[in-house]
CSV table of C-alpha atoms and ligand atoms in Angstrom, one decimal:
chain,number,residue,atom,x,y,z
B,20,UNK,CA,100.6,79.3,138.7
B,21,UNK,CA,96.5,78.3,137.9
B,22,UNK,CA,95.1,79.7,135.3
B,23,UNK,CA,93.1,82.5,137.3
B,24,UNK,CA,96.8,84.1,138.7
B,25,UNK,CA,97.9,84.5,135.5
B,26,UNK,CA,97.8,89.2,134.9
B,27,UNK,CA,94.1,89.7,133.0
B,28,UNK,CA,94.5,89.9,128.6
B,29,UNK,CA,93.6,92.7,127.2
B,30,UNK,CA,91.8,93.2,124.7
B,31,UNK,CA,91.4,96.3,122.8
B,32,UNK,CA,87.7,96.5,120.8
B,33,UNK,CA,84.8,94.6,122.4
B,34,UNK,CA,83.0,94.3,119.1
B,35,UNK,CA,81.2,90.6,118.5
B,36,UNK,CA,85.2,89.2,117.8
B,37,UNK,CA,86.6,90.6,121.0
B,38,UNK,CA,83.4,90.0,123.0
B,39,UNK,CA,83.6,86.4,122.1
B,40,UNK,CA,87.3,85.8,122.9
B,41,UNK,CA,86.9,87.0,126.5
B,42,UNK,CA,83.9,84.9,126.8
B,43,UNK,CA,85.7,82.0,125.3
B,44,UNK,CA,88.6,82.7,128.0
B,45,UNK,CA,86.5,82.9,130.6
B,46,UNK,CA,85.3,79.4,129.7
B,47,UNK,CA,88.7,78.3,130.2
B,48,UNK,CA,88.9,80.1,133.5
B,49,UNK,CA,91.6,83.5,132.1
B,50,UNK,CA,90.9,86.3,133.2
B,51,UNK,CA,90.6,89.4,130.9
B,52,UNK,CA,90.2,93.1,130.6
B,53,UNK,CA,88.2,94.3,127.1
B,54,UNK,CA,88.7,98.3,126.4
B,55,UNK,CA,85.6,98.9,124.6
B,56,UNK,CA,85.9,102.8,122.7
B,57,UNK,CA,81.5,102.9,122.4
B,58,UNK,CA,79.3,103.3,125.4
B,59,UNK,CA,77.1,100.3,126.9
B,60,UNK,CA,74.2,99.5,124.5
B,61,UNK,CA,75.1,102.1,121.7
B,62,UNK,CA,75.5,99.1,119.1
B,63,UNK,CA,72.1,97.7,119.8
B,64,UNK,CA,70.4,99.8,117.3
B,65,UNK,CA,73.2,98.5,114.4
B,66,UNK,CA,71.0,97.1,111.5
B,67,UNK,CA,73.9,95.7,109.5
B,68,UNK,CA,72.9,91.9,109.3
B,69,UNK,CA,75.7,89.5,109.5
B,70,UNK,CA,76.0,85.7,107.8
B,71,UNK,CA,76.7,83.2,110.5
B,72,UNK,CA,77.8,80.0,109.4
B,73,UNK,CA,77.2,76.7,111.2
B,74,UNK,CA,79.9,76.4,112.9
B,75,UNK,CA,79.5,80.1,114.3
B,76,UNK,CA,76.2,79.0,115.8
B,77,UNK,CA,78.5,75.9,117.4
B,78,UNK,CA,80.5,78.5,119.3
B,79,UNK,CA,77.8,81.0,119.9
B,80,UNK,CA,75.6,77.5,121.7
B,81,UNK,CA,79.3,76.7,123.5
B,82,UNK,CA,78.9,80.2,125.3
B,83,UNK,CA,75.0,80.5,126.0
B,84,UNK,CA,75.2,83.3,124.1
B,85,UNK,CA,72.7,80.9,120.9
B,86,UNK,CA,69.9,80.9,123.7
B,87,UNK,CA,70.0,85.0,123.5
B,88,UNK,CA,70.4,85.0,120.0
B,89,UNK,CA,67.5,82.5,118.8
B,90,UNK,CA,64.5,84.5,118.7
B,91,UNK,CA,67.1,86.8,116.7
B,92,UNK,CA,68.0,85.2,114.0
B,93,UNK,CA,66.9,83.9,110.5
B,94,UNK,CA,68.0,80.4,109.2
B,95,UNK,CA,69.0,80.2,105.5
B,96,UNK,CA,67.8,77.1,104.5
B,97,UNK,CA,68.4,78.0,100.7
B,98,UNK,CA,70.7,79.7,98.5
B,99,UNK,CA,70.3,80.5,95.5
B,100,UNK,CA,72.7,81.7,93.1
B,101,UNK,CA,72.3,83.6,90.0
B,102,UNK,CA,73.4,85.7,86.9
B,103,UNK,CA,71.7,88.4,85.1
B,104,UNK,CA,71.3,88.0,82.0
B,105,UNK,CA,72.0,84.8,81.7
B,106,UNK,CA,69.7,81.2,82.5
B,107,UNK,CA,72.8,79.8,85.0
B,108,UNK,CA,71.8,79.9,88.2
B,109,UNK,CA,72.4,77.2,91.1
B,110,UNK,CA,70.3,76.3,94.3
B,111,UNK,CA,71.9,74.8,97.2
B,112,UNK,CA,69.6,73.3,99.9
B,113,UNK,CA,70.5,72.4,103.4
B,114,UNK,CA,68.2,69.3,103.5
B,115,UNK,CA,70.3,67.9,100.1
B,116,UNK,CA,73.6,67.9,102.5
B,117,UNK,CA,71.7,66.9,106.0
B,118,UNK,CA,72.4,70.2,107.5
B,119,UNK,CA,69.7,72.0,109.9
B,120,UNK,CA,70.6,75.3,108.3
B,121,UNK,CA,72.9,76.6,105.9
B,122,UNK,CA,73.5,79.3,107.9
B,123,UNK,CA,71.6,82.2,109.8
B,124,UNK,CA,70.9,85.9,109.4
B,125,UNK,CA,71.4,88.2,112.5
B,126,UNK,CA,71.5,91.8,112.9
B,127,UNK,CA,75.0,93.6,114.7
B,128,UNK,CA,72.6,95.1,117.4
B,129,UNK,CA,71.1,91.7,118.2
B,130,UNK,CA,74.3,90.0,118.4
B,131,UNK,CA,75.8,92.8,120.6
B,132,UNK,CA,73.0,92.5,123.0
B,133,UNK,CA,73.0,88.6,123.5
B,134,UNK,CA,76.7,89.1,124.1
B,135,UNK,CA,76.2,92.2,126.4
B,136,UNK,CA,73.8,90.3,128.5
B,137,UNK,CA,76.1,87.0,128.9
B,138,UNK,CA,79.3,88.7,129.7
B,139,UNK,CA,76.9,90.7,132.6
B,140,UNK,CA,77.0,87.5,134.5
B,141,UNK,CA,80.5,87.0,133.3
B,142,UNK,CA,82.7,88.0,136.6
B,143,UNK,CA,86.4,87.4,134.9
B,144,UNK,CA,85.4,89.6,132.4
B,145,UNK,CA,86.0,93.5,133.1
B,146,UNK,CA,84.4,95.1,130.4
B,147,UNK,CA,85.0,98.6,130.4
B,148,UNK,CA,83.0,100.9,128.3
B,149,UNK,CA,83.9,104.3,127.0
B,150,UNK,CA,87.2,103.5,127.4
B,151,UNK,CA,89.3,104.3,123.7
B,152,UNK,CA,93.1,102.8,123.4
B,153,UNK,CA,94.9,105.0,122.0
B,154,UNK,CA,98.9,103.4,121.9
B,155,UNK,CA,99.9,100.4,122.2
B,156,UNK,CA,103.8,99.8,123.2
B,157,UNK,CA,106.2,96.5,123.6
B,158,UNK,CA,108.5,95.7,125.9
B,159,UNK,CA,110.8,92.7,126.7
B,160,UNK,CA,107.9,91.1,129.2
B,161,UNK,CA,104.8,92.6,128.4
B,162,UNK,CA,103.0,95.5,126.2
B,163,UNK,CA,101.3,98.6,127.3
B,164,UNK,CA,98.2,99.7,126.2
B,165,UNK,CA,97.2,103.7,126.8
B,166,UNK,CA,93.8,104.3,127.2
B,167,UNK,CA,91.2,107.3,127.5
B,168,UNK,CA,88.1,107.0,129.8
B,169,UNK,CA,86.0,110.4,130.5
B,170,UNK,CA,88.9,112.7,129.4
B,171,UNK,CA,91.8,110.7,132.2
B,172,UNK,CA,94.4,108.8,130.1
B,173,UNK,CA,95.4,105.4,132.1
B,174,UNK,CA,97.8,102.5,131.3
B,175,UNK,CA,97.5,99.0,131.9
B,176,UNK,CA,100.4,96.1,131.2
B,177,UNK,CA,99.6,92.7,130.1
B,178,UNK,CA,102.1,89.4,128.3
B,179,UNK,CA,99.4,89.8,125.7
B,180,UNK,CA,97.3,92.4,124.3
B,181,UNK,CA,94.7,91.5,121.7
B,182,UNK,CA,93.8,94.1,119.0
B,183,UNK,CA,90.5,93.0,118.2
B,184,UNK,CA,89.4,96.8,117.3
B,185,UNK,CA,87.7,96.1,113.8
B,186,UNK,CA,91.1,97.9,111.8
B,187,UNK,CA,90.5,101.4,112.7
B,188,UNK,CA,94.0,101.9,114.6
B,189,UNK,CA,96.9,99.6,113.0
B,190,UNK,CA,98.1,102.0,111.0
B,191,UNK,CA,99.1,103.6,114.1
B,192,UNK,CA,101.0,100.2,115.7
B,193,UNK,CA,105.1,100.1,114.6
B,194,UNK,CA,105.3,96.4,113.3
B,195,UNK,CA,102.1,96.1,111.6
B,196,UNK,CA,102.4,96.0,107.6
B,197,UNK,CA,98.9,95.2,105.9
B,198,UNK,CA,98.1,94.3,102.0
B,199,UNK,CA,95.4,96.0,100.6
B,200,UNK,CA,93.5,95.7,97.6
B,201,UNK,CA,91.2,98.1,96.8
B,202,UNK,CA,88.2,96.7,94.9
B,203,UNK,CA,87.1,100.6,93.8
B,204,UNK,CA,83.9,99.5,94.7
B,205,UNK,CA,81.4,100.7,97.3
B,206,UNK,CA,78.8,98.5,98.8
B,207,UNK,CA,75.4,100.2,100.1
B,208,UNK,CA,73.4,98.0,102.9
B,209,UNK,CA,70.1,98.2,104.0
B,210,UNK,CA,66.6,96.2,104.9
B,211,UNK,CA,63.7,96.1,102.5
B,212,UNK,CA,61.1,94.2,102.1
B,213,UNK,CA,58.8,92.6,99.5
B,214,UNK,CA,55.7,91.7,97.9
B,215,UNK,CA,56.3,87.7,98.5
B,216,UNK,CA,57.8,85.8,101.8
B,217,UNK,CA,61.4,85.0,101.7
B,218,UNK,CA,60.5,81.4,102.6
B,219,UNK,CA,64.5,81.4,104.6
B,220,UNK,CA,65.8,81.7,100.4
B,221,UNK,CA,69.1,84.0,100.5
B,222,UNK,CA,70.3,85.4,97.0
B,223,UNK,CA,73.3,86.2,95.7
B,224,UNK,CA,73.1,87.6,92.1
B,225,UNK,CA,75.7,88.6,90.3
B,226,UNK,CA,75.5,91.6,87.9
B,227,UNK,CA,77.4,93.6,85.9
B,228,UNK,CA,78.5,96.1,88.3
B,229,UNK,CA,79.3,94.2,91.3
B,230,UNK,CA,77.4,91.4,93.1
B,231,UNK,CA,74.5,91.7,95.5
B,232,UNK,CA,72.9,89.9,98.3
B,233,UNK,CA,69.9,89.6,99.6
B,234,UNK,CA,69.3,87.7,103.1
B,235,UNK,CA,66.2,86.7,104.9
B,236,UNK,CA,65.8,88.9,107.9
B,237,UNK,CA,63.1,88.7,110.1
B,238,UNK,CA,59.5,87.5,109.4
B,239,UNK,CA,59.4,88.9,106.3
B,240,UNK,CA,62.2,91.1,105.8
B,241,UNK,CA,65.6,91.2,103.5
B,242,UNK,CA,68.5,92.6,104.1
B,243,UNK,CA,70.4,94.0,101.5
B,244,UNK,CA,73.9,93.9,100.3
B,245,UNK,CA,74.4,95.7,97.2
B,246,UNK,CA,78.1,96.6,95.4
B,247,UNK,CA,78.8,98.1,92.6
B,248,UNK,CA,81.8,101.4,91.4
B,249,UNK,CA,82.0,103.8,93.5
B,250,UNK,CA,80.4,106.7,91.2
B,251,UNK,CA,77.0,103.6,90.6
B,252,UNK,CA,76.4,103.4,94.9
B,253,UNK,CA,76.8,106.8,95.2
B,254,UNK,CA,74.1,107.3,92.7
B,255,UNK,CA,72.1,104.1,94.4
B,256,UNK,CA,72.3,106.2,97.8
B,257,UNK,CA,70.6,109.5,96.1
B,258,UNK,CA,68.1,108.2,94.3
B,259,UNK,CA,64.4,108.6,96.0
B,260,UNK,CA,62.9,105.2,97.7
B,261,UNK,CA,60.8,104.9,94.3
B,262,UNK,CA,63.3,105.0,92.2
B,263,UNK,CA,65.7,103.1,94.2
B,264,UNK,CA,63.2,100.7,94.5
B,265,UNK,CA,62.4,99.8,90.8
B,266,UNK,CA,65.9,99.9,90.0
B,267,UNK,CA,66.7,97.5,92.4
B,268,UNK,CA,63.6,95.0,91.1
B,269,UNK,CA,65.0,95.4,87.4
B,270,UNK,CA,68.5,94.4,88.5
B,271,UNK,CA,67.1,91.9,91.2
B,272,UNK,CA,64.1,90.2,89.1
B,273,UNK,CA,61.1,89.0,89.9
B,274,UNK,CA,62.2,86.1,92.4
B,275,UNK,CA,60.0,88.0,95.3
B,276,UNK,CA,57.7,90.1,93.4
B,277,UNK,CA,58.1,94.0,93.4
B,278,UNK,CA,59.8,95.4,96.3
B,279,UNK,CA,57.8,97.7,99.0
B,280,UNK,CA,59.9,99.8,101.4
B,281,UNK,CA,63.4,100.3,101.8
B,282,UNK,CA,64.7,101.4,105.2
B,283,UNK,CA,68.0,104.1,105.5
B,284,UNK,CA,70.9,102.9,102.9
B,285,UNK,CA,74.2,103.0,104.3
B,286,UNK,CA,77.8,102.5,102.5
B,287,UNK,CA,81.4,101.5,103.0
B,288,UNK,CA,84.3,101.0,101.0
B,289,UNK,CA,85.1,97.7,100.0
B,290,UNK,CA,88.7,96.1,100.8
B,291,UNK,CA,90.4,92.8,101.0
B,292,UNK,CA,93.2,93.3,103.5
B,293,UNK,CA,95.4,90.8,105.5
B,294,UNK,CA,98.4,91.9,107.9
B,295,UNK,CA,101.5,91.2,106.4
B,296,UNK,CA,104.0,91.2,109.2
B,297,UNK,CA,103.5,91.2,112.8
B,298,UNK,CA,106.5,91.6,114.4
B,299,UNK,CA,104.7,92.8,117.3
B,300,UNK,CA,106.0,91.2,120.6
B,301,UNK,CA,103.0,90.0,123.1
B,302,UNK,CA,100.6,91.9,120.8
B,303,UNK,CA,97.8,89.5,118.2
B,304,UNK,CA,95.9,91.1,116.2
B,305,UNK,CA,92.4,89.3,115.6
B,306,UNK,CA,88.6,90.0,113.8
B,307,UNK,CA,88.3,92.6,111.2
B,308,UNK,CA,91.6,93.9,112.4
B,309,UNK,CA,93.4,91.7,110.9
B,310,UNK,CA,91.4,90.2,107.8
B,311,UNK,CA,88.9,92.1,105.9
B,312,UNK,CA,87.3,90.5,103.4
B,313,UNK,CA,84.4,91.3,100.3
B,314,UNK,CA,81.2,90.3,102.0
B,315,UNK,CA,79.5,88.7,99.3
B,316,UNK,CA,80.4,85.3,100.1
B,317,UNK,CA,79.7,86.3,104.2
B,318,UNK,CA,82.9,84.9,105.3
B,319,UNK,CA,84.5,87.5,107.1
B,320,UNK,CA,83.0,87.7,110.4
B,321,UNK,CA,82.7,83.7,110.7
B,322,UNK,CA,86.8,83.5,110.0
B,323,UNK,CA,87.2,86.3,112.7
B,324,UNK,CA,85.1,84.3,114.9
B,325,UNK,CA,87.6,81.2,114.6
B,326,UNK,CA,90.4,83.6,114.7
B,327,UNK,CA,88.8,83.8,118.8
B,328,UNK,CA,88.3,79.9,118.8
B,329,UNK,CA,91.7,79.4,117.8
B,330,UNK,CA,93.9,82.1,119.9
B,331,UNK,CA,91.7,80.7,123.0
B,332,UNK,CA,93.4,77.6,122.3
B,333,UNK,CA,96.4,78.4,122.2
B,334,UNK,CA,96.2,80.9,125.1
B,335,UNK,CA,94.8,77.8,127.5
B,336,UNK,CA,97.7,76.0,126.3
B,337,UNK,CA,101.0,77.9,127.2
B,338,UNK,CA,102.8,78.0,129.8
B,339,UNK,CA,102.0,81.1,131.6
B,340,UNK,CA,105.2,82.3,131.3
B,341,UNK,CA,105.1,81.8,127.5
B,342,UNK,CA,102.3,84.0,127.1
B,343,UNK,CA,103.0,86.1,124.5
B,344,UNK,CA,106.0,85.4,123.8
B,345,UNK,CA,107.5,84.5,119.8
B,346,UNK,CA,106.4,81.2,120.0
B,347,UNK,CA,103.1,81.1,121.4
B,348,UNK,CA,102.1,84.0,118.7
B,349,UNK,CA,103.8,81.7,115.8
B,350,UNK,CA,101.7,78.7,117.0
B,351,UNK,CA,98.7,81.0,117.0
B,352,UNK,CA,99.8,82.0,112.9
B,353,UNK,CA,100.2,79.1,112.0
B,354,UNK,CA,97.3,78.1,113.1
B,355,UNK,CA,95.5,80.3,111.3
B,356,UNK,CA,97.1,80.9,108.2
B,357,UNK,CA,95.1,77.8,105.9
B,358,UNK,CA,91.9,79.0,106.9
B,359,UNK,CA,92.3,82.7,106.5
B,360,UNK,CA,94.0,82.3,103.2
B,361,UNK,CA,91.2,80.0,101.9
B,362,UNK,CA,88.7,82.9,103.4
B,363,UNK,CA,90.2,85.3,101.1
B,364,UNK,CA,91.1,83.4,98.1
B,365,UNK,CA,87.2,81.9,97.8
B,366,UNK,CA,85.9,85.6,98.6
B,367,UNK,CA,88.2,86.9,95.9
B,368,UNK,CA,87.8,84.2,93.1
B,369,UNK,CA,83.9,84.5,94.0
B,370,UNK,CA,84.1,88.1,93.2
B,371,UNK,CA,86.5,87.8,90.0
B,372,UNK,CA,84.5,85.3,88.2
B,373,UNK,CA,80.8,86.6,88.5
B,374,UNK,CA,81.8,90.3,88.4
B,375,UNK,CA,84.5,91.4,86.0
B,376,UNK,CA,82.4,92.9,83.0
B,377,UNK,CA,84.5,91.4,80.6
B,378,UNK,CA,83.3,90.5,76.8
B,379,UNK,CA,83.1,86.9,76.7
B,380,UNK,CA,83.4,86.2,79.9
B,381,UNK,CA,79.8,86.2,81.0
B,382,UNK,CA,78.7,83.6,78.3
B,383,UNK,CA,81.3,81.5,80.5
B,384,UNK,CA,80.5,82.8,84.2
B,385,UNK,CA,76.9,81.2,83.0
B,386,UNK,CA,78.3,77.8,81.6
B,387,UNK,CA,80.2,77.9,84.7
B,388,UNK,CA,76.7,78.0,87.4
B,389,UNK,CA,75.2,75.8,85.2
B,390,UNK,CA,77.8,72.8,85.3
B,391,UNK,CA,77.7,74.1,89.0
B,392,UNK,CA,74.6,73.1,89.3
B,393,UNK,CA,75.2,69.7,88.4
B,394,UNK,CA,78.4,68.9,90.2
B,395,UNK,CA,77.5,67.8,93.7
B,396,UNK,CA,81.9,67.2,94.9
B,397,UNK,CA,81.4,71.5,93.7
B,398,UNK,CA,78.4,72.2,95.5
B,399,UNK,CA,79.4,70.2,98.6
B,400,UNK,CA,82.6,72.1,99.2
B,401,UNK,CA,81.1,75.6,98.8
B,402,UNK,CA,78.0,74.3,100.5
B,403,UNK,CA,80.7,73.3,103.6
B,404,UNK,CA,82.9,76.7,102.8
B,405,UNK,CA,79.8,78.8,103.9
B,406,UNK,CA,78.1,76.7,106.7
B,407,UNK,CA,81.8,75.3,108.3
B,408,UNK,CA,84.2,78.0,106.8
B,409,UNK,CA,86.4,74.6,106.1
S,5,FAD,C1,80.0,99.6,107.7
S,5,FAD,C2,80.2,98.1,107.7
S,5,FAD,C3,79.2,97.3,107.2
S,5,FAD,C4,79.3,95.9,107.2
S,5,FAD,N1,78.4,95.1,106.6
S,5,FAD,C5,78.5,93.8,106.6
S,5,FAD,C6,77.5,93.0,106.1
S,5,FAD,O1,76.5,93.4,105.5
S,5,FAD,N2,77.7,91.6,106.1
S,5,FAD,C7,78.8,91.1,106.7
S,5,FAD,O2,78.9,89.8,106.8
S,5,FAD,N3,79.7,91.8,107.3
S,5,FAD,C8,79.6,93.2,107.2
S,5,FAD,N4,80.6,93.9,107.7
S,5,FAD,C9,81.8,93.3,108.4
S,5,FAD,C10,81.5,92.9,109.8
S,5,FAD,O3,80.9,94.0,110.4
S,5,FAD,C11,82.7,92.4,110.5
S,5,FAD,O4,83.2,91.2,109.9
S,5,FAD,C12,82.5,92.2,112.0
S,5,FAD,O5,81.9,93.3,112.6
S,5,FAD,C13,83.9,92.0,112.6
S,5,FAD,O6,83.9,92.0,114.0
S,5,FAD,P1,85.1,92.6,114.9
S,5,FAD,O7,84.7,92.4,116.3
S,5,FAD,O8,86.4,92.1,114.4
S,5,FAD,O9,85.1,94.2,114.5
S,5,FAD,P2,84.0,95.3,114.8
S,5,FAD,O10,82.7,94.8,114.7
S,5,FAD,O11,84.4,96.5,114.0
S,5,FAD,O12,84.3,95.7,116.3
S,5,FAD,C14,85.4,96.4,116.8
S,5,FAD,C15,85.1,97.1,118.1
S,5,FAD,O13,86.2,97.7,118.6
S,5,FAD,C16,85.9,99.0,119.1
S,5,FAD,N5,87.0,99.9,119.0
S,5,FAD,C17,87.5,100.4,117.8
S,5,FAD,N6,88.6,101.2,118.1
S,5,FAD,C18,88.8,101.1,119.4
S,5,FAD,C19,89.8,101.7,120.3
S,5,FAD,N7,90.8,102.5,119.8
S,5,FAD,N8,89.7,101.4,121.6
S,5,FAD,C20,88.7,100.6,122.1
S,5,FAD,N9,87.7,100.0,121.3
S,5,FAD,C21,87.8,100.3,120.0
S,5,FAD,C22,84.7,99.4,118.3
S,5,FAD,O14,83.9,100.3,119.0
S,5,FAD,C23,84.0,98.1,118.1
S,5,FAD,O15,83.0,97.8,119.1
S,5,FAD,C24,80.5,95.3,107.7
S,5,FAD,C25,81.5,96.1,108.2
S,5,FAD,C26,81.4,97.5,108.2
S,5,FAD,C27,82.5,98.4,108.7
C-alpha cells in the first residue's frame, strides 16, 4: 500500500503541536484529519508569547511555515540572568557560541496564523473547525473518536489517533495515568513596555516569590511572565496599572528604566505533569497533552514540537499495517523519553534552585550564577538546552 492509501490520522486539537504534525505528515505524503474544538481564526488575537528555540525555527523553515512567521517574531540574541538581591547574575550571548539567535519571541496568534495559512494550501490535510471530540474508544484494529460539529455528533475510525488537545480531556481517556506536581504557584502574563529598547536582551530574574521573565516582543515591547503563590498573583492581577507598574520595576530593577503601560494581565496555574502510563492501544498522546512544564526556562512548547518531529518519524516508517499498533507506539516512547525527561528535570531544578525562599540558600543560589558565569562547559550546555532543547 503507498503511503497516500493508508485511512487519514486523526488528530484531535489543531493547536501549534497538532497543526505542525499534520503538516509534517503531509511532508511525508500521510494523509490526516485534525478535529479542531475553536472556530477558524479565533486564536489569532492570542497574545501569549511563546520561546522558540533554534531548532523549532529549523522545523518551522522545513514546512514554509518560518517565511509566515518572520516579520513575527523577535530574536533573543541575549540572556541575561539574574538574582535579586544579590550581585550574581550571568549573560549568555549568541555571538559567544556562533549561533544566529538564541532563540525567538512569537506570539500564539501569530504562530496560529502562519500555520492556518500554510495548511490552506495543504490538500492532505482536512482541518475541520468547530469540530470538539468528545470520546475517544479502542478497539483491536483501530480507535474511535466521537466528535461534535454544529450540535450533530459523528464518528470517525483511524489505526492511530493523536491527542494533541493541550491536556484539557485525558482525564476522560481509560488508560491514561498522569503525575502532577503542583507548584502552588500562579503565573500572570502580559505585554508591557518600557522606557529603554530591549536591544533582543531576554531576562529571567529570579526572586523570592517565584521567577519571572521578561522577553523581547516586538519593536519595543516585553512580554511578561511573572510567578509567584497563588494569594501574591492574585494580588498582582488587582492592583491598578500604576501600582502594578512600580511594583513590577522594584522587583524587576532598573535594567530598562521605569516601565510605561501594561496591557490586560492574564493567569494560569502552574503544573509539571507527564503521563504515566499509556496503555492506550493506537492512541499517542503528544504537545501540552502529554508534558506540561514551568515556563520559565521556555521549554515546553519546543519539546512538544519534537514530540511532532519525532512521531512523524516513526509514523513514515511503519509498516502500514503496524500503525498503531504496541510497537510502533513503544518505538515512538522510547524515542521520546531522554528528551522529555531532561525537559522536565532542567525546568524543575531551574525552578528549585533560584526560587525556594530558603535561609541560606540564596547566599548560594548567588555563588552559584556567579561561578556560572565563569564556566563556559556550564554555559554551553544551558546555552544548547534552550536554543536545541538537547
Ligand atoms: C494560559 C496559558 C498560558 C501560557 N503561557 C505560556 C508562556 O507565556 N510561554 C510559554 O512558553 N508557554 C506558555 N504556555 C504553554 C504553551 O501555550 C504550550 O506549550 C503550547 O500551546 C502547547 O501547544 P499544544 O498544541 O500542545 O496545545 P494547545 O496550544 O493548548 O492547543 C490545543 C488545541 O486543541 C484544541 N482542543 C482542545 N480540546 C479539544 C477537543 N476536545 N476537541 C478538539 N480540539 C480540542 C484547542 O482548541 C487548541 O487549539 C501557556 C499555556 C497556557 C494554557
Amino acid at each position: 500500500m503507498s503511503e497516500t492509501m493508508r485511512e487519514p490520522i486523526i488528530i484531535v486539537g489543531g493547536g501549534p503541536v497538532g497543526a505542525t504534525l499534520a503538516l509534517l505528515l503531509a511532508q511525508k505524503g500521510i494523509a490526516t484529519t485534525v478535529l479542531e474544538a475553536r472556530k477558524k481564526a479565533a486564536a489569532y488575537t492570542e497574545s501569549r508569547a511563546l520561546a522558540l528555540s533554534f531548532g523549532s525555527r529549523k522545523i518551522l523553515e522545513k514546512l514554509g511555515v518560518w517565511t509566515a512567521l518572520a516579520p513575527h517574531v523577535t530574536a533573543i540574541n541575549t540572556i541575561h540572568v539574574s538574582q535579586k538581591g544579590s550581585l550574581g547574575r550571568s549573560i549568555l550571548r549568541a555571538q559567544d557560541f556562533n549561533l544566529a539567535a538564541l532563540g525567538y519571541v512569537v506570539s500564539y496568534g501569530a504562530l496560529s496564523a502562519a500555520l492556518d495559512e500554510v495548511l490552506a494550501n495543504t490538500t492532505i490535510v482536512n482541518f475541520v473547525f468547530e469540530a470538539s471530540a468528545e470520546a475517544i474508544t479502542y478497539h483491536p484494529t483501530h480507535a474511535t473518536v466521537t466528535y461534535r460539529q454544529h450540535q450533530f455528533s459523528q464518528s470517525l475510525n483511524s489505526a492511530l489517533v493523536v491527542l494533541a488537545d493541550g491536556g484539557r480531556g485525558l482525564d476522560e481517556i481509560a488508560g491514561m495515568v498522569k503525575e502532577t506536581k503542583d507548584y502552588g504557584h500562579d503565573a500572570l502574563i502580559s505585554k508591557v513596555s518600557a522606557e529603554l529598547p530591549h536591544n533582543h536582551i531576554a531576562y529571567e530574574r529570579f526572586t523570592a516569590h517565584g521567577p519571572m521573565a521578561l522577553l523581547p516582543n516586538g519593536a519595543r515591547d516585553f512580554s511578561l511572565v511573572w510567578t509567584g503563590k497563588k494569594a501574591y498573583v492574585n494580588n498582582l492581577l488587582n492592583l491598578s496599572d500604576e501600582a502594578f507598574l512600580a511594583l513590577f520595576h522594584a522587583e524587576f530593577g532598573d535594567r530598562v528604566g521605569r516601565f510605561l503601560t501594561v496591557a490586560k494581565r492574564m493567569t494560569f496555574p502552574l503544573k509539571l505533569s507527564q503521563l504515566k502510563t499509556t496503555d492506550t492501544p493506537h492512541l499517542v498522546v503528544i504537545g501540552n497533552a502529554a508534558q506540561t512544564m514551568h515556563p520559565v526556562a521556555g521549554q515546553g512548547f519546543n519539546v512538544g514540537l519534537r514530540d511532532a518531529e519525532s512521531l512523524a518519524n516513526c509514523i513514515a516508517s511503519s509498516a502500514p499495517e503496524r500503525l498503531g499498533d504496541e510497537k510502533m507506539l513503544a518505538d515512538y516512547r522510547v524515542s521520546r523519553q531522554t528528551d522529555t525527561k531532561n525537559g522536565l528535570l532542567f525546568t524543575d531544578f531551574l525552578v528549585n534552585i533560584f526560587s525556594n525562599d530558603i535561609v541560606g540558600v540564596s547566599g548560594l543560589r548567588s555563588i552559584g550564577l556567579g561561578v556560572f558565569d565563569m564556566v563556559k562547559p556550564i554555559k554551553a550546555h544551558l546555552v544548547s538546552k534552550m536554543s536545541f532543547g538537547k
